[in-house]
Amino acid sequence: MQFISPTEKDEHIEELLTKISSEFEPEQVPIIIEPYSKNGNCFQNVKKKVELDGGGIHYGWSISKSTILCEAERHAVWESDDGELIDITPNETGFHQIMFVSDNDFIYQDQFVDNIRINITNNPVVDDFIALCDSLGIIYTYGKRVDDEAVKIEKSAYLLISHLEQL
């Protein structure tokens, strides 16, 4: 599934903002990758950036869209001392900026955080796909974080995850 990072708010993004109970408007945040940053590891990447360069961690949601769904993913960006937000985490999509929505109520504490998705089609199979993704997210919450990149899952849960991911 090919995702884009939207540049403008539309009715689907409005629906997603309502679903995540956002009190903020989306903004475009540039991506300037740090050499030590790891793909998909934004929380630890920004933590290291703050240790090296100061500034702070700014939590929120990265918003993306495909042809079938609109998705919000928990995300952290670096905030400079003058309030500029910069995404320092590489991504597989090659985006140069992201649509980002701040969330001052969230604090990352090594927990699994699932994405929030909405169907932007009239196809009920997309609803089934979203339900499947939500089920996988629930199972992952029973795992224990081993390090920045790995979660330990009981064998029975791992087998269920493997089966659901094949679907």
mmCIF file of N, CA, C and O in Angstrom, residues 46-116:
data_model
loop_
_atom_site.group_PDB
_atom_site.id
_atom_site.type_symbol
_atom_site.label_atom_id
_atom_site.label_comp_id
_atom_site.label_asym_id
_atom_site.label_seq_id
_atom_site.Cartn_x
_atom_site.Cartn_y
_atom_site.Cartn_z
ATOM 1 N N VAL A 46 14.768 11.055 18.782
ATOM 2 C CA VAL A 46 14.628 12.413 19.313
ATOM 3 C C VAL A 46 15.257 12.509 20.706
ATOM 4 O O VAL A 46 15.874 13.522 21.044
ATOM 5 N N LYS A 47 15.134 11.465 21.490
ATOM 6 C CA LYS A 47 15.769 11.456 22.817
ATOM 7 C C LYS A 47 17.280 11.689 22.672
ATOM 8 O O LYS A 47 17.865 12.495 23.400
ATOM 9 N N LYS A 48 17.906 10.992 21.711
ATOM 10 C CA LYS A 48 19.341 11.158 21.490
ATOM 11 C C LYS A 48 19.661 12.564 20.984
ATOM 12 O O LYS A 48 20.637 13.179 21.409
ATOM 13 N N LYS A 49 18.833 13.099 20.104
ATOM 14 C CA LYS A 49 19.037 14.455 19.576
ATOM 15 C C LYS A 49 19.005 15.478 20.713
ATOM 16 O O LYS A 49 19.835 16.389 20.760
ATOM 17 N N VAL A 50 18.072 15.319 21.626
ATOM 18 C CA VAL A 50 17.967 16.231 22.761
ATOM 19 C C VAL A 50 19.221 16.129 23.631
ATOM 20 O O VAL A 50 19.761 17.146 24.084
ATOM 21 N N GLU A 51 19.716 14.906 23.850
ATOM 22 C CA GLU A 51 20.941 14.718 24.635
ATOM 23 C C GLU A 51 22.141 15.396 23.983
ATOM 24 O O GLU A 51 22.973 15.990 24.659
ATOM 25 N N LEU A 52 22.215 15.317 22.637
ATOM 26 C CA LEU A 52 23.362 15.869 21.913
ATOM 27 C C LEU A 52 23.264 17.366 21.661
ATOM 28 O O LEU A 52 24.267 18.085 21.754
ATOM 29 N N ASP A 53 22.063 17.850 21.334
ATOM 30 C CA ASP A 53 21.925 19.219 20.841
ATOM 31 C C ASP A 53 20.975 20.102 21.649
ATOM 32 O O ASP A 53 20.745 21.253 21.277
ATOM 33 N N GLY A 54 20.384 19.558 22.706
ATOM 34 C CA GLY A 54 19.419 20.340 23.462
ATOM 35 C C GLY A 54 18.066 20.335 22.774
ATOM 36 O O GLY A 54 17.761 19.452 21.982
ATOM 37 N N GLY A 55 17.263 21.328 23.071
ATOM 38 C CA GLY A 55 15.909 21.344 22.533
ATOM 39 C C GLY A 55 15.040 20.388 23.324
ATOM 40 O O GLY A 55 15.318 20.081 24.483
ATOM 41 N N GLY A 56 13.976 19.912 22.693
ATOM 42 C CA GLY A 56 13.070 19.029 23.409
ATOM 43 C C GLY A 56 12.369 18.058 22.483
ATOM 44 O O GLY A 56 12.429 18.169 21.255
ATOM 45 N N ILE A 57 11.686 17.116 23.095
ATOM 46 C CA ILE A 57 10.898 16.148 22.346
ATOM 47 C C ILE A 57 9.469 16.679 22.260
ATOM 48 O O ILE A 57 8.940 17.215 23.236
ATOM 49 N N HIS A 58 8.891 16.569 21.081
ATOM 50 C CA HIS A 58 7.536 17.080 20.844
ATOM 51 C C HIS A 58 6.699 15.918 20.311
ATOM 52 O O HIS A 58 6.959 15.403 19.226
ATOM 53 N N TYR A 59 5.713 15.502 21.096
ATOM 54 C CA TYR A 59 4.883 14.351 20.735
ATOM 55 C C TYR A 59 3.668 14.771 19.916
ATOM 56 O O TYR A 59 3.165 15.886 20.045
ATOM 57 N N GLY A 60 3.217 13.826 19.119
ATOM 58 C CA GLY A 60 2.023 14.067 18.326
ATOM 59 C C GLY A 60 1.710 12.889 17.431
ATOM 60 O O GLY A 60 1.988 11.734 17.773
ATOM 61 N N TRP A 61 1.145 13.195 16.282
ATOM 62 C CA TRP A 61 0.723 12.197 15.301
ATOM 63 C C TRP A 61 1.255 12.586 13.928
ATOM 64 O O TRP A 61 1.148 13.741 13.524
ATOM 65 N N SER A 62 1.780 11.605 13.212
ATOM 66 C CA SER A 62 2.109 11.775 11.804
ATOM 67 C C SER A 62 0.903 11.281 11.009
ATOM 68 O O SER A 62 0.410 10.170 11.247
ATOM 69 N N ILE A 63 0.411 12.089 10.075
ATOM 70 C CA ILE A 63 -0.782 11.751 9.305
ATOM 71 C C ILE A 63 -0.373 11.335 7.897
ATOM 72 O O ILE A 63 0.427 12.019 7.242
ATOM 73 N N SER A 64 -0.913 10.207 7.443
ATOM 74 C CA SER A 64 -0.657 9.754 6.075
ATOM 75 C C SER A 64 -1.938 9.202 5.470
ATOM 76 O O SER A 64 -2.891 8.885 6.184
ATOM 77 N N LYS A 65 -1.928 9.117 4.141
ATOM 78 C CA LYS A 65 -3.099 8.623 3.423
ATOM 79 C C LYS A 65 -2.663 7.659 2.329
ATOM 80 O O LYS A 65 -1.587 7.803 1.752
ATOM 81 N N SER A 66 -3.527 6.699 2.062
ATOM 82 C CA SER A 66 -3.388 5.836 0.889
ATOM 83 C C SER A 66 -4.683 5.978 0.095
ATOM 84 O O SER A 66 -5.512 6.832 0.406
ATOM 85 N N THR A 67 -4.878 5.121 -0.874
ATOM 86 C CA THR A 67 -6.118 5.182 -1.653
ATOM 87 C C THR A 67 -7.295 4.593 -0.898
ATOM 88 O O THR A 67 -8.434 4.773 -1.303
ATOM 89 N N ILE A 68 -7.028 3.889 0.230
ATOM 90 C CA ILE A 68 -8.125 3.235 0.955
ATOM 91 C C ILE A 68 -8.299 3.708 2.386
ATOM 92 O O ILE A 68 -9.350 3.522 2.971
ATOM 93 N N LEU A 69 -7.258 4.310 2.972
ATOM 94 C CA LEU A 69 -7.409 4.741 4.357
ATOM 95 C C LEU A 69 -6.579 5.967 4.677
ATOM 96 O O LEU A 69 -5.660 6.321 3.949
ATOM 97 N N CYS A 70 -6.953 6.591 5.777
ATOM 98 C CA CYS A 70 -6.219 7.718 6.337
ATOM 99 C C CYS A 70 -5.771 7.255 7.721
ATOM 100 O O CYS A 70 -6.550 6.636 8.461
ATOM 101 N N GLU A 71 -4.509 7.526 8.060
ATOM 102 C CA GLU A 71 -3.919 6.917 9.250
ATOM 103 C C GLU A 71 -3.145 7.944 10.073
ATOM 104 O O GLU A 71 -2.443 8.787 9.526
ATOM 105 N N ALA A 72 -3.278 7.837 11.384
ATOM 106 C CA ALA A 72 -2.500 8.642 12.330
ATOM 107 C C ALA A 72 -1.575 7.700 13.090
ATOM 108 O O ALA A 72 -2.008 6.696 13.639
ATOM 109 N N GLU A 73 -0.304 8.034 13.105
ATOM 110 C CA GLU A 73 0.706 7.228 13.803
ATOM 111 C C GLU A 73 1.357 8.099 14.866
ATOM 112 O O GLU A 73 1.792 9.221 14.583
ATOM 113 N N ARG A 74 1.427 7.579 16.099
ATOM 114 C CA ARG A 74 2.122 8.302 17.171
ATOM 115 C C ARG A 74 3.523 8.602 16.689
ATOM 116 O O ARG A 74 4.189 7.755 16.103
ATOM 117 N N HIS A 75 3.985 9.818 16.970
ATOM 118 C CA HIS A 75 5.274 10.221 16.429
ATOM 119 C C HIS A 75 5.904 11.255 17.354
ATOM 120 O O HIS A 75 5.207 11.942 18.104
ATOM 121 N N ALA A 76 7.215 11.337 17.298
ATOM 122 C CA ALA A 76 7.960 12.351 18.034
ATOM 123 C C ALA A 76 8.842 13.100 17.054
ATOM 124 O O ALA A 76 9.460 12.494 16.175
ATOM 125 N N VAL A 77 8.871 14.415 17.196
ATOM 126 C CA VAL A 77 9.771 15.248 16.419
ATOM 127 C C VAL A 77 10.607 16.067 17.396
ATOM 128 O O VAL A 77 10.277 16.191 18.576
ATOM 129 N N TRP A 78 11.705 16.597 16.895
ATOM 130 C CA TRP A 78 12.580 17.421 17.720
ATOM 131 C C TRP A 78 12.090 18.860 17.680
ATOM 132 O O TRP A 78 11.716 19.378 16.619
ATOM 133 N N GLU A 79 12.073 19.516 18.848
ATOM 134 C CA GLU A 79 11.716 20.926 18.933
ATOM 135 C C GLU A 79 12.947 21.712 19.359
ATOM 136 O O GLU A 79 13.507 21.474 20.438
ATOM 137 N N SER A 80 13.358 22.631 18.495
ATOM 138 C CA SER A 80 14.529 23.458 18.808
ATOM 139 C C SER A 80 14.190 24.425 19.936
ATOM 140 O O SER A 80 13.023 24.598 20.294
ATOM 141 N N ASP A 81 15.207 25.056 20.474
ATOM 142 C CA ASP A 81 15.002 26.011 21.566
ATOM 143 C C ASP A 81 14.124 27.191 21.148
ATOM 144 O O ASP A 81 13.482 27.809 21.994
ATOM 145 N N ASP A 82 14.075 27.481 19.832
ATOM 146 C CA ASP A 82 13.214 28.579 19.375
ATOM 147 C C ASP A 82 11.849 28.095 18.882
ATOM 148 O O ASP A 82 11.103 28.849 18.266
ATOM 149 N N GLY A 83 11.518 26.832 19.162
ATOM 150 C CA GLY A 83 10.185 26.313 18.865
ATOM 151 C C GLY A 83 9.995 25.700 17.489
ATOM 152 O O GLY A 83 8.891 25.275 17.150
ATOM 153 N N GLU A 84 11.053 25.618 16.680
ATOM 154 C CA GLU A 84 10.938 25.009 15.351
ATOM 155 C C GLU A 84 10.857 23.489 15.500
ATOM 156 O O GLU A 84 11.633 22.882 16.246
ATOM 157 N N LEU A 85 9.913 22.868 14.781
ATOM 158 C CA LEU A 85 9.767 21.414 14.793
ATOM 159 C C LEU A 85 10.475 20.825 13.588
ATOM 160 O O LEU A 85 10.315 21.302 12.459
ATOM 161 N N ILE A 86 11.247 19.753 13.824
ATOM 162 C CA ILE A 86 11.951 19.049 12.752
ATOM 163 C C ILE A 86 11.820 17.555 13.006
ATOM 164 O O ILE A 86 12.076 17.071 14.110
ATOM 165 N N ASP A 87 11.418 16.828 11.967
ATOM 166 C CA ASP A 87 11.362 15.369 12.041
ATOM 167 C C ASP A 87 12.743 14.851 11.664
ATOM 168 O O ASP A 87 13.208 15.072 10.550
ATOM 169 N N ILE A 88 13.413 14.165 12.572
ATOM 170 C CA ILE A 88 14.783 13.697 12.324
ATOM 171 C C ILE A 88 14.828 12.211 11.979
ATOM 172 O O ILE A 88 15.901 11.651 11.797
ATOM 173 N N THR A 89 13.669 11.558 11.891
ATOM 174 C CA THR A 89 13.607 10.112 11.697
ATOM 175 C C THR A 89 13.426 9.759 10.226
ATOM 176 O O THR A 89 12.509 10.267 9.576
ATOM 177 N N PRO A 90 14.282 8.874 9.702
ATOM 178 C CA PRO A 90 14.095 8.454 8.305
ATOM 179 C C PRO A 90 12.811 7.653 8.140
ATOM 180 O O PRO A 90 12.311 7.057 9.090
ATOM 181 N N ASN A 91 12.286 7.677 6.918
ATOM 182 C CA ASN A 91 11.087 6.895 6.619
ATOM 183 C C ASN A 91 11.270 6.181 5.293
ATOM 184 O O ASN A 91 12.088 6.583 4.461
ATOM 185 N N GLU A 92 10.523 5.119 5.104
ATOM 186 C CA GLU A 92 10.639 4.300 3.894
ATOM 187 C C GLU A 92 10.010 4.960 2.682
ATOM 188 O O GLU A 92 10.225 4.538 1.562
ATOM 189 N N THR A 93 9.218 5.990 2.890
ATOM 190 C CA THR A 93 8.459 6.597 1.800
ATOM 191 C C THR A 93 9.242 7.654 1.037
ATOM 192 O O THR A 93 8.867 8.012 -0.067
ATOM 193 N N GLY A 94 10.285 8.189 1.632
ATOM 194 C CA GLY A 94 11.045 9.237 0.982
ATOM 195 C C GLY A 94 10.409 10.614 1.104
ATOM 196 O O GLY A 94 10.757 11.530 0.363
ATOM 197 N N PHE A 95 9.481 10.799 2.042
ATOM 198 C CA PHE A 95 8.864 12.111 2.254
ATOM 199 C C PHE A 95 9.936 13.131 2.629
ATOM 200 O O PHE A 95 10.924 12.810 3.275
ATOM 201 N N HIS A 96 9.710 14.380 2.245
ATOM 202 C CA HIS A 96 10.601 15.474 2.637
ATOM 203 C C HIS A 96 9.992 16.308 3.763
ATOM 204 O O HIS A 96 10.669 17.124 4.377
ATOM 205 N N GLN A 97 8.708 16.072 4.012
ATOM 206 C CA GLN A 97 8.007 16.706 5.122
ATOM 207 C C GLN A 97 6.841 15.808 5.496
ATOM 208 O O GLN A 97 6.447 14.944 4.716
ATOM 209 N N ILE A 98 6.331 16.007 6.702
ATOM 210 C CA ILE A 98 5.182 15.228 7.143
ATOM 211 C C ILE A 98 4.076 16.166 7.599
ATOM 212 O O ILE A 98 4.345 17.296 8.004
ATOM 213 N N MET A 99 2.844 15.649 7.529
ATOM 214 C CA MET A 99 1.741 16.331 8.184
ATOM 215 C C MET A 99 1.770 15.847 9.625
ATOM 216 O O MET A 99 1.723 14.645 9.884
ATOM 217 N N PHE A 100 1.858 16.781 10.553
ATOM 218 C CA PHE A 100 2.048 16.461 11.965
ATOM 219 C C PHE A 100 0.997 17.198 12.784
ATOM 220 O O PHE A 100 0.712 18.370 12.534
ATOM 221 N N VAL A 101 0.436 16.493 13.767
ATOM 222 C CA VAL A 101 -0.538 17.082 14.680
ATOM 223 C C VAL A 101 0.000 16.906 16.097
ATOM 224 O O VAL A 101 0.245 15.770 16.540
ATOM 225 N N SER A 102 0.191 17.999 16.795
ATOM 226 C CA SER A 102 0.714 17.950 18.167
ATOM 227 C C SER A 102 -0.281 17.285 19.112
ATOM 228 O O SER A 102 -1.492 17.305 18.880
ATOM 229 N N ASP A 103 0.260 16.684 20.172
ATOM 230 C CA ASP A 103 -0.557 16.089 21.231
ATOM 231 C C ASP A 103 0.188 16.275 22.546
ATOM 232 O O ASP A 103 1.098 15.512 22.864
ATOM 233 N N ASN A 104 -0.203 17.285 23.298
ATOM 234 C CA ASN A 104 0.477 17.593 24.558
ATOM 235 C C ASN A 104 0.106 16.653 25.695
ATOM 236 O O ASN A 104 0.706 16.714 26.767
ATOM 237 N N ASP A 105 -0.893 15.778 25.490
ATOM 238 C CA ASP A 105 -1.330 14.863 26.546
ATOM 239 C C ASP A 105 -0.599 13.527 26.525
ATOM 240 O O ASP A 105 -0.762 12.725 27.433
ATOM 241 N N PHE A 106 0.195 13.263 25.494
ATOM 242 C CA PHE A 106 0.865 11.975 25.340
ATOM 243 C C PHE A 106 2.309 12.074 25.816
ATOM 244 O O PHE A 106 2.996 13.055 25.541
ATOM 245 N N ILE A 107 2.749 11.038 26.527
ATOM 246 C CA ILE A 107 4.159 10.886 26.895
ATOM 247 C C ILE A 107 4.534 9.445 26.608
ATOM 248 O O ILE A 107 3.873 8.512 27.075
ATOM 249 N N TYR A 108 5.590 9.269 25.832
ATOM 250 C CA TYR A 108 6.033 7.920 25.493
ATOM 251 C C TYR A 108 6.805 7.324 26.665
ATOM 252 O O TYR A 108 7.729 7.947 27.189
ATOM 253 N N GLN A 109 6.388 6.092 27.072
ATOM 254 C CA GLN A 109 7.054 5.392 28.172
ATOM 255 C C GLN A 109 7.299 3.940 27.786
ATOM 256 O O GLN A 109 6.934 3.022 28.508
ATOM 257 N N ASP A 110 7.901 3.745 26.624
ATOM 258 C CA ASP A 110 8.249 2.412 26.099
ATOM 259 C C ASP A 110 7.038 1.529 25.843
ATOM 260 O O ASP A 110 7.167 0.321 25.734
ATOM 261 N N GLN A 111 5.863 2.089 25.747
ATOM 262 C CA GLN A 111 4.667 1.300 25.510
ATOM 263 C C GLN A 111 4.428 1.121 24.005
ATOM 264 O O GLN A 111 4.873 1.932 23.202
ATOM 265 N N PHE A 112 3.716 0.047 23.644
ATOM 266 C CA PHE A 112 3.284 -0.123 22.268
ATOM 267 C C PHE A 112 2.127 0.840 22.023
ATOM 268 O O PHE A 112 1.210 0.934 22.831
ATOM 269 N N VAL A 113 2.186 1.566 20.927
ATOM 270 C CA VAL A 113 1.129 2.514 20.579
ATOM 271 C C VAL A 113 0.692 2.220 19.155
ATOM 272 O O VAL A 113 1.490 2.314 18.223
ATOM 273 N N ASP A 114 -0.554 1.813 19.001
ATOM 274 C CA ASP A 114 -1.054 1.455 17.680
ATOM 275 C C ASP A 114 -1.488 2.693 16.910
ATOM 276 O O ASP A 114 -1.790 3.737 17.487
ATOM 277 N N ASN A 115 -1.546 2.555 15.598
ATOM 278 C CA ASN A 115 -2.036 3.613 14.724
ATOM 279 C C ASN A 115 -3.552 3.677 14.792
ATOM 280 O O ASN A 115 -4.218 2.711 15.150
ATOM 281 N N ILE A 116 -4.081 4.811 14.410
ATOM 282 C CA ILE A 116 -5.524 5.015 14.306
ATOM 283 C C ILE A 116 -5.831 5.153 12.812
ATOM 284 O O ILE A 116 -5.175 5.942 12.119
#
